[in-house]
Each structure stands twice: as structure tokens, then as C-alpha cells.
mmCIF file of C-alpha atoms in Angstrom:
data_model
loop_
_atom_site.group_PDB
_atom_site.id
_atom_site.type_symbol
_atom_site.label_atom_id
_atom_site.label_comp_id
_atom_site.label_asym_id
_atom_site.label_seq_id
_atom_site.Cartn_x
_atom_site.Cartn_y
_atom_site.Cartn_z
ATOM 1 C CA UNK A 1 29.406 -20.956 -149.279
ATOM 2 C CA UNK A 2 31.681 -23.725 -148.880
ATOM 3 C CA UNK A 3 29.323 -25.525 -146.750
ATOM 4 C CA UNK A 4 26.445 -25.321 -148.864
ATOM 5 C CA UNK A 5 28.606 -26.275 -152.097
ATOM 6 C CA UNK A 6 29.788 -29.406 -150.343
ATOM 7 C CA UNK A 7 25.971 -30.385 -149.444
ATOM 8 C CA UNK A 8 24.979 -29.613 -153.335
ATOM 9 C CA UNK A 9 28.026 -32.035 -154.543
ATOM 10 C CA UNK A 10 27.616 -34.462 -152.044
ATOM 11 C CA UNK A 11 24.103 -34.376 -152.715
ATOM 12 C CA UNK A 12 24.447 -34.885 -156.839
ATOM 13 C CA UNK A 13 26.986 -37.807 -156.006
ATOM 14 C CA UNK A 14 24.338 -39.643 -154.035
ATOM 15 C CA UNK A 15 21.228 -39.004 -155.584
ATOM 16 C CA UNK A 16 22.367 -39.682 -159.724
ATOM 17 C CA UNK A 17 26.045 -40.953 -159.636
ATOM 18 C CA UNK A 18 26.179 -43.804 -156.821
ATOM 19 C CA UNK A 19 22.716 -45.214 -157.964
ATOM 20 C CA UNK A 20 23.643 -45.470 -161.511
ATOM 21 C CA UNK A 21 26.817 -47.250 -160.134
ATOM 22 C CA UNK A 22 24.956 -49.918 -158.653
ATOM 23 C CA UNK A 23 22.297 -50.082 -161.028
ATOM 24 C CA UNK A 24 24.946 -51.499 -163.868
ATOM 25 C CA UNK A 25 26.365 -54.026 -161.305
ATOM 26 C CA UNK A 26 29.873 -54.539 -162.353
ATOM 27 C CA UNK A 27 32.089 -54.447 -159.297
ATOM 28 C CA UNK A 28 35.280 -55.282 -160.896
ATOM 29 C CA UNK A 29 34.975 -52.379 -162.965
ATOM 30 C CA UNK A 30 34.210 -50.425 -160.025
ATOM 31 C CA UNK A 31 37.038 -50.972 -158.026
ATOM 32 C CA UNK A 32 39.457 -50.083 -160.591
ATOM 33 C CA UNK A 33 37.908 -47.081 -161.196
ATOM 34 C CA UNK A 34 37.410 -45.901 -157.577
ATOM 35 C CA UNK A 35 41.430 -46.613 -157.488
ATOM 36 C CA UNK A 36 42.478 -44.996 -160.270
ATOM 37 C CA UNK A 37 40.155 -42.109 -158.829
ATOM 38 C CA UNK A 38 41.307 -42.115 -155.826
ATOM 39 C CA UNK A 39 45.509 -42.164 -156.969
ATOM 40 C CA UNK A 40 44.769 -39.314 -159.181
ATOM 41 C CA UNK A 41 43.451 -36.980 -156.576
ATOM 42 C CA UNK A 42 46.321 -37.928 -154.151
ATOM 43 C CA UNK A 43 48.713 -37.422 -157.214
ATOM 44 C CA UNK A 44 47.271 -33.776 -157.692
ATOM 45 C CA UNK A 45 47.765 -33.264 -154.205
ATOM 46 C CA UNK A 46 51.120 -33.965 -153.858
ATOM 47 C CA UNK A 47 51.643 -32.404 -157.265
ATOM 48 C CA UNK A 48 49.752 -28.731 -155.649
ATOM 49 C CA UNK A 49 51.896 -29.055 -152.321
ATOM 50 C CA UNK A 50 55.060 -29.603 -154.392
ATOM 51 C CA UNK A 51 53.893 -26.652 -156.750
ATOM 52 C CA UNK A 52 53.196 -24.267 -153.928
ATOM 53 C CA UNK A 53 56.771 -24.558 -151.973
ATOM 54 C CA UNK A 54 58.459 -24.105 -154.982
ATOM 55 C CA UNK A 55 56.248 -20.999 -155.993
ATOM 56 C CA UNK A 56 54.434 -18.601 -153.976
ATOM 57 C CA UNK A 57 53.517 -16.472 -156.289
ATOM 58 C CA UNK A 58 50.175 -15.362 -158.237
ATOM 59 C CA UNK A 59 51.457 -17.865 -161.054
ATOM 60 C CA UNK A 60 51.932 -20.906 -159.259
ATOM 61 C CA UNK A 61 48.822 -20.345 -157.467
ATOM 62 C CA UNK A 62 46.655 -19.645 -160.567
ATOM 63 C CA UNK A 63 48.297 -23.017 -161.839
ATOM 64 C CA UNK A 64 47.293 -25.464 -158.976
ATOM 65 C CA UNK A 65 43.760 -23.702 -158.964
ATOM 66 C CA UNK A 66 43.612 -24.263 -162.730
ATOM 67 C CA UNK A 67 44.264 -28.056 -162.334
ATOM 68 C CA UNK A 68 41.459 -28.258 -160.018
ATOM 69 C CA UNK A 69 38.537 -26.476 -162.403
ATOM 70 C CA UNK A 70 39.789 -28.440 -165.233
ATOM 71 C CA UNK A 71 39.164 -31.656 -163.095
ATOM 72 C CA UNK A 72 35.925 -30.322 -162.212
ATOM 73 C CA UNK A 73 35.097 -29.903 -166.174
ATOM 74 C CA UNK A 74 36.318 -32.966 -166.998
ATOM 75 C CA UNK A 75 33.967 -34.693 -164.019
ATOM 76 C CA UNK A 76 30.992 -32.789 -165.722
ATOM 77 C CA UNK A 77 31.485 -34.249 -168.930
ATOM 78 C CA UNK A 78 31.621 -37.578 -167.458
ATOM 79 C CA UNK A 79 28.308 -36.945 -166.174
ATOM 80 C CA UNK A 80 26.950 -35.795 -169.302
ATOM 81 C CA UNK A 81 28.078 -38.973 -170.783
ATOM 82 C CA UNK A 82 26.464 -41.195 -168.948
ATOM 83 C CA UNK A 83 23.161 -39.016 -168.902
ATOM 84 C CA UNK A 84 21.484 -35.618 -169.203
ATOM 85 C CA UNK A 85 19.679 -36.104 -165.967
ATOM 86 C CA UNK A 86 23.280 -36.720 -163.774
ATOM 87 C CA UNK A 87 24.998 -33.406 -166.341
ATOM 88 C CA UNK A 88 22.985 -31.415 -165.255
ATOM 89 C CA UNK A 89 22.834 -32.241 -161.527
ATOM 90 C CA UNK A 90 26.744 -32.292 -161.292
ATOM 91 C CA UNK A 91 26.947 -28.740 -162.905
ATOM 92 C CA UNK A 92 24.601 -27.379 -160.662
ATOM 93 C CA UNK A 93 26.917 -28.946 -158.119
ATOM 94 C CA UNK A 94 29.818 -28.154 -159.158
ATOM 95 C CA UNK A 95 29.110 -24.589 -160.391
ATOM 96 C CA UNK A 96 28.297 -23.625 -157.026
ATOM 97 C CA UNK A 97 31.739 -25.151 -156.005
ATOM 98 C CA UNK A 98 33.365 -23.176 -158.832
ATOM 99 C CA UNK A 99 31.811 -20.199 -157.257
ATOM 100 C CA UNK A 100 32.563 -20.575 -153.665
ATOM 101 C CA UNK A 101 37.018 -21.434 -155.637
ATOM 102 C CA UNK A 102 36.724 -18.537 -157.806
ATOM 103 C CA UNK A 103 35.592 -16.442 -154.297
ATOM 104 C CA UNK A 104 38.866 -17.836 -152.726
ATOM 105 C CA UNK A 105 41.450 -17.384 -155.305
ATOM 106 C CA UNK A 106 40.161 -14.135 -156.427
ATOM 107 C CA UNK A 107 41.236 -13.346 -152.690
ATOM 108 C CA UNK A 108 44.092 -15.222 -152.261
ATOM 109 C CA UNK A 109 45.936 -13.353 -155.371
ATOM 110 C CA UNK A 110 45.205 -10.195 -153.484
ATOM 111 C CA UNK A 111 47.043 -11.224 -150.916
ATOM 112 C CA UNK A 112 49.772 -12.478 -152.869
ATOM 113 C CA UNK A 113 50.469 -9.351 -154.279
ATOM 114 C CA UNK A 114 48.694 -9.129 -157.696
ATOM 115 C CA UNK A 115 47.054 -6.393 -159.073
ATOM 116 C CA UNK A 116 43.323 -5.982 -159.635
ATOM 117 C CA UNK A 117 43.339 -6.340 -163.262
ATOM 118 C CA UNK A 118 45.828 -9.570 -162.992
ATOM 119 C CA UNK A 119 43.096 -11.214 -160.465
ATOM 120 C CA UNK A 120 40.483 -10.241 -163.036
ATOM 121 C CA UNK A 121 42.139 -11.781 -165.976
ATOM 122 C CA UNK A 122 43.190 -15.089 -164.221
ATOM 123 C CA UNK A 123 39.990 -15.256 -162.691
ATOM 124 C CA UNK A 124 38.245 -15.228 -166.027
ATOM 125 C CA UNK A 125 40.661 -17.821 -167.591
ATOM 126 C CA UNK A 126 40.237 -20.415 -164.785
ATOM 127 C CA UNK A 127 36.447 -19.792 -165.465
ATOM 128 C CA UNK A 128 37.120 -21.137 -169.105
ATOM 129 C CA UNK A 129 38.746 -24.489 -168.343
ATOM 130 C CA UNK A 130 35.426 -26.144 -166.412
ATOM 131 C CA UNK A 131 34.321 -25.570 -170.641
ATOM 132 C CA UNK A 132 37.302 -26.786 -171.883
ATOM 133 C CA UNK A 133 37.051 -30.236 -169.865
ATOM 134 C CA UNK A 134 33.442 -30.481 -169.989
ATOM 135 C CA UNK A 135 33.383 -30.881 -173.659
ATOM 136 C CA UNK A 136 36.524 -32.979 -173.748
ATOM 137 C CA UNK A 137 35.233 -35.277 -171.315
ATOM 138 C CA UNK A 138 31.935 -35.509 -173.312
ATOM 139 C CA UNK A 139 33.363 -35.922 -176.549
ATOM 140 C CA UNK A 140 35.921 -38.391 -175.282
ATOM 141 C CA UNK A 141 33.429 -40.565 -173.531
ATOM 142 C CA UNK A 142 30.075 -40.295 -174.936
ATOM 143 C CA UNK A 143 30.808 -43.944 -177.251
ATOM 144 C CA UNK A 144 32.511 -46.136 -174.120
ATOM 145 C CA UNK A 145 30.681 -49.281 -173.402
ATOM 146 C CA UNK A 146 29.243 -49.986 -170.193
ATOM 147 C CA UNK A 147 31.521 -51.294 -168.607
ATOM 148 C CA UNK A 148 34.021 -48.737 -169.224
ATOM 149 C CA UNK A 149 31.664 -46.093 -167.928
ATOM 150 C CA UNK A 150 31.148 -47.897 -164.824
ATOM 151 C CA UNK A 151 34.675 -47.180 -164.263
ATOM 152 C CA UNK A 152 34.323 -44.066 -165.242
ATOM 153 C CA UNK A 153 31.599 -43.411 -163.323
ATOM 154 C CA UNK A 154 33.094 -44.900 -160.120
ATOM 155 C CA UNK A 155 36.549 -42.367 -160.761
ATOM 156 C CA UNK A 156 33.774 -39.591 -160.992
ATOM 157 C CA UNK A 157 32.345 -40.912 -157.756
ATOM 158 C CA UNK A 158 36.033 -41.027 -155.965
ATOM 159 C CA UNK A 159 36.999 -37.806 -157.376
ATOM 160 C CA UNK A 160 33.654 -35.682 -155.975
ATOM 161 C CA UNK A 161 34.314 -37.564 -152.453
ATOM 162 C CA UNK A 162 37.412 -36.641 -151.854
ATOM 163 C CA UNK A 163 36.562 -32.846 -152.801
ATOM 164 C CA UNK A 164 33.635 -32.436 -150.453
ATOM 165 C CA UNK A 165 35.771 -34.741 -147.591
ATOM 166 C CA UNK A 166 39.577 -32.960 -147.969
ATOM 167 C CA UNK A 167 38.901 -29.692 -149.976
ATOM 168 C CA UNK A 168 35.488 -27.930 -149.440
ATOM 169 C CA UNK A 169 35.004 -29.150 -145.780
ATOM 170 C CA UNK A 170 38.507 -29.050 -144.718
ATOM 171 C CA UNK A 171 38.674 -25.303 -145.439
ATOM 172 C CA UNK A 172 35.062 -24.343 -143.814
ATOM 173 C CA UNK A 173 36.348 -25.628 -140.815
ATOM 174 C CA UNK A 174 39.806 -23.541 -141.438
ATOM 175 C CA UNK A 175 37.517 -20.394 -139.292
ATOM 176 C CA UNK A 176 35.269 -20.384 -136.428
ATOM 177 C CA UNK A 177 32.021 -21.642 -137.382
ATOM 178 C CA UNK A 178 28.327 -20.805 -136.384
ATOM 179 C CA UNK A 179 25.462 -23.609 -136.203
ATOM 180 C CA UNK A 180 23.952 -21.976 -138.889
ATOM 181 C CA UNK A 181 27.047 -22.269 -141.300
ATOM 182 C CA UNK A 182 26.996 -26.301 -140.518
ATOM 183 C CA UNK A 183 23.495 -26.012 -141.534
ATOM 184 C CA UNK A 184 24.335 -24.939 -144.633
ATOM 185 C CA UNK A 185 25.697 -28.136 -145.661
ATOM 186 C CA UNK A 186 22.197 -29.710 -144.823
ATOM 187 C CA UNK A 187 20.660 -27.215 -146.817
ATOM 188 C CA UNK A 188 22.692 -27.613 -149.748
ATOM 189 C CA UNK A 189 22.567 -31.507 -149.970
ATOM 190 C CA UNK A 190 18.179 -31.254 -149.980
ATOM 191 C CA UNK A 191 18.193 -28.414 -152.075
ATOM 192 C CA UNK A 192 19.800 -30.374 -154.937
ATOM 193 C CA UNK A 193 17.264 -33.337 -154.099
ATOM 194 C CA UNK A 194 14.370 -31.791 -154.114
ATOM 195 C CA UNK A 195 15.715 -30.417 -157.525
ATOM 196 C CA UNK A 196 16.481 -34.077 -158.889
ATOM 197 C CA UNK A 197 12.801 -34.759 -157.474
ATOM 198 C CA UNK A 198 11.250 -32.223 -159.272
ATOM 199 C CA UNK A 199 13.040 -32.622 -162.444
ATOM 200 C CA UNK A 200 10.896 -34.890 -164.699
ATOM 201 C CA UNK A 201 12.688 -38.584 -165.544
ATOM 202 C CA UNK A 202 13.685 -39.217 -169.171
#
């Protein structure tokens, strides 16, 4: 699962997001978003290892996972912003992804202790916030001029790299793998093209 989300989002970040990056052609405004995108994800992942040595338990967990959808939402309003055509690709994307986290925590507060109806509950709450930041980032960015949505755009680009590069990837390759897991990723990244392919423009 992990390798075929990381081939969908990798996928939607090269077919709709990195075009329409170079399409508007303002570098400047590029770079300072792919920086500020870039800090912020090493900033959250300081902030989740900090977060996790303090706490251990189902609460601290539920938070750092909660930062993480919320980012997610917040990237798929961004997309919406600049275009139906990328929204929708990035919450294909990223709904897969939200699948393959909700999969994960839903086991890791098992093991942590929590009870059944505590995983179900948290699990349904972190569900909510992808919402919650969607609309925000829509509503927040749907009047920015071009410029400002390059940078936007380029922070959305950072951000979606350095999930598929140090999150969903990292953790595949946590377990023995088969060929046919690797393939996955393959199969994810053309499933979401042929998708954008088929999808009439406009």
C-alpha cells in the first residue's frame, strides 16, 4: 500500500503540479517557496521526534499523525486553488496515502495500548482534518495572484517530495520486500497518469 500510494503522489506531483510550475515561469517565487516548503517539513519533523520522546502514548501519537493529515488537507486545497484538474489528481493521491496512514496508526494504537473503541474514535477524527484543511486552504488561497501561487505551488511541490522520499518510502522499506511490492510503486505512478490522460482538459 505504501508503495503504490507513493507512485500515485509522486505521480500527481509530476504530471499537474511541476508543469504548472514551469508553465508560470517565475523562479524567484519558486525558490522561496520550495524553501519555505522544505523548512516546514523539517520543522514538523523535529517537532514529531520531539513529541514522541516526550509521549509514548495513544495521545501523543494521535497528535503527530494529526499534524500530518492536516498538512495533507491543506496541500489539497492548494491544489484546488490553482485548478480543478490538479484537486482532483492530488486527492486521489493523497487519499490513497491517507489510507495506507490511517492503516498504520489504526495499528500502531493497538500496540500502544488503546482500546478498540479509542482507535475507532481517533481514527475517525484524524479522517476529519484532511476536510478541515482542504477547505481552509481553498478558501484562503483561491484570490492570490500568480505569483503568490507559484510559491504556493512550489511549497506544495516540496511538501509532496519529501513525503513520498522520507515518509511513505522510508517505511516500505522498514520490512523485507518482494519484487512485486517495488512494483507497486510503478504501478501506482501510471495508474494516476493514465487517469490525468483520460480525464478531459478544461
Amino acid at each position: 500500500m505504501q508503495h503504490f500510494a507513493a507512485g500515485v503522489v509522486f505521480s500527481a506531483l509530476a504530471v499537474e503540479i511541476l508543469p504548472d510550475i514551469m508553465h508560470r515561469r517565475a523562479p524567484l517565487a519558486v525558490l522561496g517557496g520550495f524553501a519555505a516548503g522544505v523548512l516546514l517539513m523539517l520543522g514538523l519533523r523535529i517537532a514529531g521526534c520531539r513529541m514522541e520522546k516526550v509521549s509514548h502514548s495513544p495521545i501523543g501519537m494521535t497528535l503527530v499523525v494529526g499534524t500530518d493529515v492536516l498538512i495533507d488537507g491543506l496541500l489539497i486545497g492548494i491544489a484546488f486553488a490553482a485548478g480543478a484538474r490538479e484537486g482532483a489528481l492530488v486527492t486521489v493521491a493523497l487519499a490513497i496515502e491517507m489510507v495506507s496512514l490511517g492503516l498504520a496508526t489504526a495499528a500502531s494504537l493497538a500496540r500502544a495500548g488503546a482500546s478498540r473503541t479509542r482507535s475507532i474514535v481517533s481514527t475517525m477524527v484524524l479522517a476529519l482534518l484532511p476536510m478541515a484543511g482542504a477547505v481552509a486552504g481553498n478558501l484562503l488561497l483561491a484570490g492570490l495572484s500568480d505569483r503568490w501561487m507559484e510559491a504556493v505551488l512550489a511549497l506544495a511541490a516540496a511538501t509532496l517530495l519529501y513525503l513520498v522520499t522520507e515518509e511513505l518510502l522510508v517505511e516500505a522499506h522498514e520490512v523485507p520486500e518482494a519484487p512485486w511490492m517495488t512494483a507497486l510503486f510503478f504501478a501506482g505512478f501510471i495508474a494516476l497518469l493514465l487517469l490525468d490522460m483520460a480525464t478531459p482538459a478544461g
